[in-house]
CSV table of C-alpha atoms and ligand atoms in Angstrom, one decimal:
chain,number,residue,atom,x,y,z
A,199,MET,CA,22.3,-26.9,-16.2
A,200,SER,CA,18.6,-26.7,-16.4
A,201,LYS,CA,16.8,-23.6,-15.2
A,202,LEU,CA,15.1,-23.6,-11.8
A,203,ASP,CA,11.3,-23.3,-11.7
A,204,ILE,CA,9.5,-20.3,-10.2
A,205,LEU,CA,5.7,-19.9,-9.7
A,206,ALA,CA,4.4,-16.3,-10.1
A,207,MET,CA,1.1,-15.3,-8.6
A,208,PRO,CA,-1.4,-13.6,-11.0
A,209,ARG,CA,-0.7,-9.9,-11.7
A,210,VAL,CA,2.9,-9.9,-10.6
A,211,HIS,CA,4.5,-6.8,-12.1
A,212,PRO,CA,6.0,-7.4,-15.6
A,213,LEU,CA,9.4,-5.9,-14.7
A,214,TYR,CA,9.8,-8.4,-11.9
A,215,LEU,CA,8.7,-11.2,-14.3
A,216,GLU,CA,11.1,-10.0,-17.0
A,217,ALA,CA,14.1,-10.2,-14.6
A,218,LEU,CA,13.0,-13.7,-13.3
A,219,ARG,CA,12.6,-15.0,-16.9
A,220,GLY,CA,16.2,-14.1,-17.7
A,221,VAL,CA,17.3,-16.8,-15.2
A,222,TYR,CA,14.4,-19.1,-14.3
A,223,ASN,CA,11.5,-20.9,-15.9
A,224,VAL,CA,8.6,-18.8,-14.7
A,225,HIS,CA,5.1,-20.3,-14.5
A,226,THR,CA,2.0,-18.2,-13.7
A,227,TYR,CA,-0.3,-19.6,-11.0
A,228,ALA,CA,-3.8,-20.3,-12.3
A,229,PRO,CA,-6.0,-20.5,-9.2
A,230,ASP,CA,-8.7,-22.5,-11.0
A,231,ASP,CA,-6.4,-25.1,-12.5
A,232,ALA,CA,-5.5,-27.6,-9.7
A,233,GLN,CA,-4.2,-30.1,-12.2
A,234,ALA,CA,-1.6,-27.7,-13.6
A,235,LEU,CA,-0.4,-26.9,-10.1
A,236,ALA,CA,-0.2,-30.5,-9.1
A,237,ALA,CA,2.0,-31.2,-12.2
A,238,LEU,CA,4.3,-28.3,-11.5
A,239,ALA,CA,4.4,-28.3,-7.7
A,240,PRO,CA,7.3,-30.8,-7.2
A,241,ARG,CA,9.6,-28.6,-9.3
A,242,ILE,CA,8.7,-25.2,-7.9
A,243,VAL,CA,11.5,-23.7,-5.7
A,244,GLY,CA,10.6,-20.1,-5.8
A,245,LEU,CA,7.4,-18.1,-5.4
A,246,ALA,CA,7.1,-14.6,-6.8
A,247,THR,CA,4.3,-12.4,-5.5
A,248,GLY,CA,3.1,-8.8,-5.4
A,249,GLY,CA,2.3,-6.7,-2.4
A,250,GLU,CA,-1.5,-7.4,-2.8
A,251,SER,CA,-1.1,-11.2,-3.5
A,252,VAL,CA,-2.8,-13.7,-1.3
A,253,VAL,CA,-0.7,-16.7,-0.5
A,254,SER,CA,-2.4,-19.1,2.0
A,255,GLY,CA,-0.8,-21.8,4.1
A,256,ALA,CA,-2.8,-24.3,1.9
A,257,LEU,CA,-1.1,-23.1,-1.2
A,258,LEU,CA,2.3,-23.2,0.4
A,259,ALA,CA,1.7,-26.8,1.6
A,260,GLN,CA,1.2,-27.8,-2.0
A,261,LEU,CA,4.8,-26.7,-2.8
A,262,PRO,CA,7.0,-29.2,-1.0
A,263,GLN,CA,10.3,-28.0,-2.7
A,264,LEU,CA,9.7,-24.3,-2.1
A,265,LYS,CA,12.9,-22.6,-0.9
A,266,MET,CA,12.1,-18.9,-1.3
A,267,LEU,CA,9.2,-16.4,-1.4
A,268,SER,CA,10.0,-12.9,-2.7
A,269,VAL,CA,7.4,-10.2,-2.6
A,270,PHE,CA,7.4,-7.3,-5.0
A,271,GLY,CA,6.2,-4.7,-2.5
A,272,VAL,CA,6.8,-3.6,1.1
A,273,GLY,CA,3.4,-4.8,2.3
A,274,TYR,CA,2.9,-8.5,2.7
A,275,ASP,CA,-0.3,-8.8,4.7
A,276,GLY,CA,-1.8,-11.3,2.2
A,277,ILE,CA,1.1,-13.8,2.7
A,278,ASP,CA,0.8,-16.4,5.5
A,279,VAL,CA,4.3,-15.7,6.7
A,280,GLN,CA,4.0,-18.0,9.7
A,281,ALA,CA,3.1,-21.0,7.5
A,282,ALA,CA,6.1,-20.1,5.2
A,283,LEU,CA,8.4,-20.0,8.2
A,284,LYS,CA,7.1,-23.3,9.5
A,285,GLN,CA,7.9,-24.8,6.1
A,286,GLY,CA,11.4,-23.3,6.4
A,287,VAL,CA,10.7,-20.8,3.5
A,288,PRO,CA,12.1,-17.3,4.0
A,289,VAL,CA,10.0,-14.3,2.9
A,290,THR,CA,11.5,-11.1,1.6
A,291,HIS,CA,9.9,-7.7,0.6
A,292,THR,CA,11.0,-4.4,-0.9
A,293,PRO,CA,11.1,-1.8,1.9
A,294,GLY,CA,12.7,1.7,1.4
A,295,VAL,CA,12.9,1.8,-2.4
A,296,LEU,CA,9.3,3.0,-2.7
A,297,THR,CA,9.1,5.2,0.3
A,298,ASP,CA,9.4,8.5,-1.6
A,299,ASP,CA,6.9,7.7,-4.2
A,300,VAL,CA,4.2,6.6,-1.7
A,301,ALA,CA,4.8,9.7,0.4
A,302,ASP,CA,4.6,11.9,-2.8
A,303,LEU,CA,1.3,10.3,-3.8
A,304,ALA,CA,-0.1,10.8,-0.2
A,305,MET,CA,0.7,14.5,-0.5
A,306,ALA,CA,-0.7,14.5,-4.1
A,307,LEU,CA,-4.0,13.1,-2.7
A,308,VAL,CA,-4.1,15.7,0.1
A,309,LEU,CA,-3.6,18.5,-2.4
A,310,SER,CA,-6.0,17.0,-5.0
A,311,VAL,CA,-8.9,16.6,-2.7
A,312,ALA,CA,-8.4,19.9,-0.9
A,313,ARG,CA,-7.7,22.0,-3.9
A,314,LEU,CA,-10.3,20.2,-6.1
A,315,LEU,CA,-7.8,19.3,-8.8
A,316,PRO,CA,-9.9,16.7,-10.7
A,317,GLN,CA,-12.9,19.2,-10.8
A,318,ALA,CA,-10.7,22.0,-11.8
A,319,ASP,CA,-9.3,20.0,-14.7
A,320,GLN,CA,-12.8,19.1,-15.8
A,321,HIS,CA,-13.9,22.7,-15.4
A,322,VAL,CA,-11.4,23.8,-18.0
A,323,ARG,CA,-11.7,20.8,-20.3
A,324,MET,CA,-15.5,20.9,-20.4
A,325,GLY,CA,-15.5,24.6,-21.4
A,326,ARG,CA,-17.1,25.7,-18.1
A,327,TRP,CA,-14.5,28.3,-17.2
A,328,PRO,CA,-16.1,31.1,-19.3
A,329,LEU,CA,-19.5,30.3,-17.6
A,330,GLY,CA,-18.5,30.8,-14.0
A,331,LEU,CA,-16.2,30.3,-11.1
A,332,MET,CA,-15.2,27.0,-9.4
A,333,PRO,CA,-16.1,26.4,-5.8
A,334,LEU,CA,-13.3,27.4,-3.4
A,335,GLY,CA,-10.9,24.8,-2.1
A,336,ARG,CA,-9.4,24.2,1.4
A,337,LYS,CA,-5.9,25.6,2.2
A,338,VAL,CA,-3.3,23.0,2.8
A,339,SER,CA,-0.3,25.0,3.8
A,340,GLY,CA,-0.3,25.5,7.6
A,341,ALA,CA,-3.1,22.9,8.2
A,342,ARG,CA,-2.9,20.1,10.7
A,343,MET,CA,-1.6,16.7,9.5
A,344,GLY,CA,-2.3,13.5,11.3
A,345,ILE,CA,-0.4,10.4,10.3
A,346,VAL,CA,-1.6,6.9,11.3
A,347,GLY,CA,1.6,4.8,11.1
A,348,LEU,CA,4.9,6.7,11.5
A,349,GLY,CA,7.2,4.2,9.8
A,350,ARG,CA,9.4,4.7,6.8
A,351,ILE,CA,6.6,6.1,4.6
A,352,GLY,CA,4.9,7.9,7.5
A,353,MET,CA,8.1,9.8,8.2
A,354,ALA,CA,8.5,10.7,4.6
A,355,ILE,CA,5.0,12.1,4.5
A,356,ALA,CA,5.8,14.1,7.7
A,357,LYS,CA,8.9,15.5,6.0
A,358,ARG,CA,6.7,16.7,3.0
A,359,ALA,CA,4.0,18.0,5.3
A,360,ALA,CA,6.6,20.0,7.2
A,361,ALA,CA,7.6,21.7,4.0
A,362,PHE,CA,4.0,22.8,3.7
A,363,ASP,CA,4.3,24.3,7.2
A,364,MET,CA,1.8,21.8,8.5
A,365,SER,CA,1.7,20.8,12.2
A,366,ILE,CA,2.3,17.1,12.5
A,367,ALA,CA,0.8,14.6,14.9
A,368,TYR,CA,0.6,10.8,14.7
A,369,THR,CA,-0.5,7.5,16.2
A,370,THR,CA,1.4,4.2,16.3
A,371,ARG,CA,1.3,1.3,18.8
A,372,THR,CA,4.6,2.5,20.3
A,373,GLU,CA,5.4,6.2,20.7
A,374,LYS,CA,8.3,7.6,18.7
A,375,PRO,CA,9.6,10.4,20.9
A,376,GLU,CA,12.6,10.8,18.6
A,377,SER,CA,10.3,12.1,15.8
A,378,GLY,CA,9.5,15.3,17.8
A,379,PHE,CA,5.9,15.1,16.6
A,380,THR,CA,2.8,15.1,18.8
A,381,TYR,CA,1.7,11.5,19.8
A,382,TYR,CA,-1.9,10.4,20.3
A,383,PRO,CA,-2.6,6.9,21.7
A,384,ASN,CA,-5.3,6.0,19.1
A,385,ALA,CA,-6.7,7.1,15.8
A,386,THR,CA,-9.9,8.6,17.3
A,387,ALA,CA,-7.9,11.0,19.5
A,388,LEU,CA,-5.6,11.9,16.6
A,389,ALA,CA,-8.5,12.4,14.2
A,390,ALA,CA,-10.2,14.9,16.5
A,391,GLU,CA,-7.1,17.2,16.4
A,392,VAL,CA,-6.3,17.3,12.7
A,393,ASP,CA,-7.5,18.5,9.3
A,394,PHE,CA,-6.0,15.7,7.2
A,395,LEU,CA,-5.7,12.2,8.5
A,396,VAL,CA,-3.4,10.0,6.4
A,397,ALA,CA,-3.4,6.2,6.9
A,398,ILE,CA,0.0,4.5,6.2
A,399,THR,CA,0.2,1.3,8.3
A,400,PRO,CA,0.6,-2.2,7.1
A,401,GLY,CA,-2.7,-4.1,6.4
A,402,GLY,CA,-3.7,-7.4,8.1
A,403,ALA,CA,-5.5,-8.3,11.3
A,404,GLY,CA,-3.7,-5.9,13.5
A,405,THR,CA,-5.0,-2.8,11.6
A,406,HIS,CA,-8.3,-4.1,10.3
A,407,HIS,CA,-10.8,-1.2,10.3
A,408,LEU,CA,-8.5,0.9,12.4
A,409,ILE,CA,-10.3,3.8,10.7
A,410,ASN,CA,-13.9,3.2,11.6
A,411,ALA,CA,-17.1,5.2,12.0
A,412,GLU,CA,-15.9,6.6,15.4
A,413,VAL,CA,-12.6,7.9,13.9
A,414,LEU,CA,-14.4,9.5,11.0
A,415,LYS,CA,-16.9,11.2,13.3
A,416,ALA,CA,-13.9,12.5,15.3
A,417,LEU,CA,-12.3,13.8,12.1
A,418,GLY,CA,-15.4,15.8,11.5
A,419,PRO,CA,-17.2,17.7,8.7
A,420,LYS,CA,-14.1,19.8,7.9
A,421,GLY,CA,-11.7,16.9,8.0
A,422,TYR,CA,-10.2,14.8,5.1
A,423,LEU,CA,-9.1,11.2,5.0
A,424,VAL,CA,-6.3,9.9,2.8
A,425,ASN,CA,-5.6,6.2,2.6
A,426,VAL,CA,-2.4,4.9,1.0
A,427,ALA,CA,-2.1,2.0,3.4
A,428,ARG,CA,-4.4,-0.9,2.6
A,429,GLY,CA,-8.2,-1.1,1.9
A,430,SER,CA,-8.6,-3.2,5.0
A,431,VAL,CA,-7.4,-0.4,7.3
A,432,VAL,CA,-10.6,1.6,6.6
A,433,ASP,CA,-14.1,0.5,7.2
A,434,GLU,CA,-15.2,1.2,3.6
A,435,VAL,CA,-19.0,1.0,4.4
A,436,ALA,CA,-18.6,3.5,7.2
A,437,LEU,CA,-16.4,5.7,4.9
A,438,VAL,CA,-19.0,5.8,2.1
A,439,LYS,CA,-21.7,6.7,4.6
A,440,ALA,CA,-19.5,9.4,6.2
A,441,LEU,CA,-18.7,10.9,2.8
A,442,SER,CA,-22.3,10.9,1.6
A,443,THR,CA,-23.7,12.4,4.8
A,444,GLY,CA,-21.2,15.1,5.5
A,445,VAL,CA,-19.6,13.4,8.5
A,446,ILE,CA,-16.2,14.2,6.9
A,447,ALA,CA,-15.4,16.7,4.1
A,448,GLY,CA,-13.7,14.4,1.7
A,449,ALA,CA,-11.2,11.6,1.0
A,450,GLY,CA,-8.3,10.7,-1.2
A,451,LEU,CA,-8.1,6.9,-1.7
A,452,ASP,CA,-5.4,4.8,-3.4
A,453,VAL,CA,-6.4,1.5,-1.8
A,454,PHE,CA,-9.7,-0.4,-1.5
A,455,MET,CA,-11.1,-3.4,0.3
A,456,ASN,CA,-11.9,-5.4,-2.9
A,457,GLU,CA,-9.3,-4.3,-5.5
A,458,PRO,CA,-9.6,-3.7,-8.4
A,459,HIS,CA,-13.3,-3.2,-7.6
A,460,VAL,CA,-14.2,0.2,-6.0
A,461,PRO,CA,-17.6,0.8,-4.5
A,462,GLU,CA,-19.7,2.5,-7.2
A,463,ALA,CA,-21.1,4.9,-4.6
A,464,LEU,CA,-17.7,6.6,-4.5
A,465,TRP,CA,-17.5,7.1,-8.3
A,466,ALA,CA,-19.8,10.0,-8.5
A,467,MET,CA,-18.8,11.8,-5.3
A,468,PRO,CA,-17.2,15.2,-6.0
A,469,ASN,CA,-15.5,15.2,-2.6
A,470,VAL,CA,-13.4,12.1,-3.4
A,471,VAL,CA,-10.2,11.5,-5.4
A,472,LEU,CA,-9.7,7.9,-6.4
A,473,THR,CA,-6.4,6.3,-7.7
A,474,PRO,CA,-5.9,2.6,-8.6
A,475,HIS,CA,-3.3,1.5,-6.0
A,476,MET,CA,-0.6,3.3,-7.8
A,477,ALA,CA,1.4,5.0,-5.0
A,478,SER,CA,4.7,3.3,-6.0
A,479,ALA,CA,3.9,3.3,-9.8
A,480,THR,CA,6.7,5.2,-11.4
A,481,HIS,CA,9.2,3.8,-13.9
A,482,GLN,CA,12.1,4.5,-11.5
A,483,THR,CA,10.5,2.9,-8.4
A,484,ARG,CA,9.0,-0.1,-10.1
A,485,GLN,CA,12.4,-0.9,-11.6
A,486,ALA,CA,14.1,-0.5,-8.2
A,487,MET,CA,11.4,-2.8,-6.7
A,488,ALA,CA,11.9,-5.4,-9.5
A,489,ASP,CA,15.7,-5.3,-9.0
A,490,LEU,CA,15.3,-5.8,-5.2
A,491,ALA,CA,12.7,-8.5,-5.4
A,492,PHE,CA,14.8,-10.3,-8.1
A,493,ALA,CA,18.0,-10.0,-6.1
A,494,ASN,CA,16.2,-11.4,-3.0
A,495,MET,CA,15.0,-14.4,-5.1
A,496,GLN,CA,18.4,-15.0,-6.5
A,497,ALA,CA,20.1,-14.7,-3.0
A,498,GLY,CA,17.5,-17.1,-1.5
A,499,LEU,CA,17.9,-19.7,-4.2
A,500,SER,CA,21.7,-19.6,-4.2
A,501,GLY,CA,22.2,-19.7,-0.4
A,502,GLN,CA,23.4,-16.1,-0.2
A,503,PRO,CA,22.3,-13.7,2.6
A,504,LEU,CA,18.9,-12.2,1.9
A,505,LEU,CA,18.9,-8.5,1.2
A,506,THR,CA,15.5,-7.5,2.8
A,507,PRO,CA,13.8,-10.3,4.7
A,508,VAL,CA,10.5,-9.4,6.4
A,509,PRO,CA,11.0,-8.8,10.1
A,510,GLU,CA,9.3,-12.0,11.2
A,511,CYS,CA,11.6,-13.9,9.0
A,512,MET,CA,14.8,-12.4,10.5
A,513,ALA,CA,13.5,-13.6,13.9
A,514,GLY,CA,12.1,-16.9,12.7
A,515,LEU,CA,15.0,-18.2,10.6
A,516,GLY,CA,17.8,-16.6,12.7
A,517,ARG,CA,18.9,-14.4,9.8
B,219,LIG,P1,6.9,0.5,8.3
B,219,LIG,O1,8.2,1.2,8.2
B,219,LIG,O2,6.9,-0.9,8.8
B,219,LIG,O3,5.8,1.4,9.1
B,219,LIG,C1,4.6,0.9,9.6
B,219,LIG,C2,4.1,1.8,10.7
B,219,LIG,O4,2.8,1.4,11.0
B,219,LIG,C3,5.0,1.8,11.9
B,219,LIG,O5,5.2,3.1,12.4
B,219,LIG,C4,4.1,1.1,12.9
B,219,LIG,O6,4.5,1.5,14.2
B,219,LIG,C5,2.7,1.4,12.5
B,219,LIG,N1,1.7,0.5,12.9
B,219,LIG,C6,1.7,-0.8,12.7
B,219,LIG,N2,0.5,-1.3,13.3
B,219,LIG,C7,-0.2,-0.3,13.7
B,219,LIG,C8,-1.4,-0.2,14.4
B,219,LIG,N3,-2.1,-1.2,14.7
B,219,LIG,N4,-1.8,1.1,14.8
B,219,LIG,C9,-1.0,2.2,14.5
B,219,LIG,N5,0.1,2.1,13.9
B,219,LIG,C10,0.6,0.9,13.5
B,219,LIG,O7,6.3,0.3,6.8
B,219,LIG,P2,6.3,1.3,5.6
B,219,LIG,O8,7.5,1.0,4.7
B,219,LIG,O9,6.2,2.7,6.1
B,219,LIG,O10,5.0,0.8,4.8
B,219,LIG,C11,3.7,0.9,5.5
B,219,LIG,C12,2.6,0.3,4.6
B,219,LIG,O11,2.3,1.1,3.5
B,219,LIG,C13,2.9,-1.0,4.0
B,219,LIG,O12,2.9,-2.1,4.9
B,219,LIG,C14,1.8,-1.1,2.9
B,219,LIG,O13,0.6,-1.7,3.5
B,219,LIG,C15,1.5,0.4,2.6
B,219,LIG,N6,2.0,0.7,1.3
B,219,LIG,C16,1.1,1.0,0.3
B,219,LIG,C17,1.5,1.3,-1.0
B,219,LIG,C18,0.5,1.8,-2.0
B,219,LIG,O14,0.8,1.6,-3.2
B,219,LIG,N7,-0.6,2.4,-1.7
B,219,LIG,C19,2.8,1.3,-1.3
B,219,LIG,C20,3.7,0.9,-0.3
B,219,LIG,C21,3.3,0.6,1.0
B,219,LIG,P3,4.3,0.6,15.5
B,219,LIG,O15,4.9,-0.7,15.2
B,219,LIG,O16,4.9,1.3,16.6
B,219,LIG,O17,2.8,0.5,15.7
B,220,LIG,C1,2.6,-2.1,-5.0
B,220,LIG,C2,2.3,-1.9,-2.4
B,220,LIG,O1,1.6,-1.5,-5.8
B,220,LIG,O2,4.6,-2.1,-1.7
B,220,LIG,C3,3.4,-2.2,-1.4
B,220,LIG,O3,3.0,-2.7,-0.3
B,220,LIG,O4,1.2,-1.9,-2.1
B,220,LIG,C4,2.7,-1.3,-3.7
B,220,LIG,O5,3.9,-0.8,-3.7
B,220,LIG,C5,2.4,-3.6,-4.9
B,220,LIG,O6,3.2,-4.2,-4.0
B,220,LIG,C6,2.5,-4.2,-6.3
B,220,LIG,O7,2.2,-5.5,-6.2
């Protein structure tokens, strides 16, 4: 029997591609080659994407035989899920398997920016230690943690923060009384009461610029922002201004508005720690994500129950 054809968006993770290639013909989408897509389109039954991929309704409409869209990532804000559902195409993602890693990196950014780890490393490597002392850092243990988005990953961050004896407060659209943490109805009110504000919501229209100039002002000159959510959640222009004018003390950033491009203004700032969207980038977790994304693709293309459909999909397709 001939292999089914899958289209993979650019930059989909190699481990996911490797698994797909064992079973399917995998073609990489070339956004600038309309002819190639037109030739392939009638055969494409599966679409493989990453968490940052952008899949428009227009692209989906060009794939009339599409039966399945499987995202390698928990976030899927770049995918037009409503258009997929209208076309009868289920969408899956990879929740849970990356929760620990993302929470670990959020805490790593908190610690790095507060305890000046990149500068400390440079201090030793550049031979500056014999010449003098480093500036002092900010104590993390016992400080006040504010979490914007208390879902799977937000809860895992809270668990880690609790081990550092931090007090924990949060904001979400719906209060989570079962968490036992202090609830604030919006990010500004939360920011005013914490030392570290960590953003970990989904991206997309509902959270666009949730962290804006007003929130940063409320966080204040002794406050730190950590963003492991999506670049769109933070007003990046307001953030650069706040960091360069002392409106906030510092930031740890794993995600950016226009990845992989990071505003150059941030590169030279000593009060900022920058990582390249790598919160789930460990061997163990990337493999687990690849396994789950692949299993979802196989399930969808063989008529088996999907393992982890996105919530809209469960409602929309009655699964
Ligand atoms: P989740 O379990 O669905 O949690 C999302 C949380 O965000 C929920 O508590 C939700 O609560 C809250 N939320 C949604 N909209 C909000 C809004 N407008 N204002 C305040 N809170 C809001 O998802 P998860 O598994 O924790 O993942 C969260 C996100 O992390 C992903 O969608 C992705 O964007 C990001 N992520 C980043 C990386 C990385 O590499 N940096 C890796 C994985 C995930 P309510 O519904 O009550 O508002
Ligand atoms: C990945 C992510 O880096 O899961 C997500 O939402 O942002 C990250 O885990 C990404 O999905 C890889 O494409």
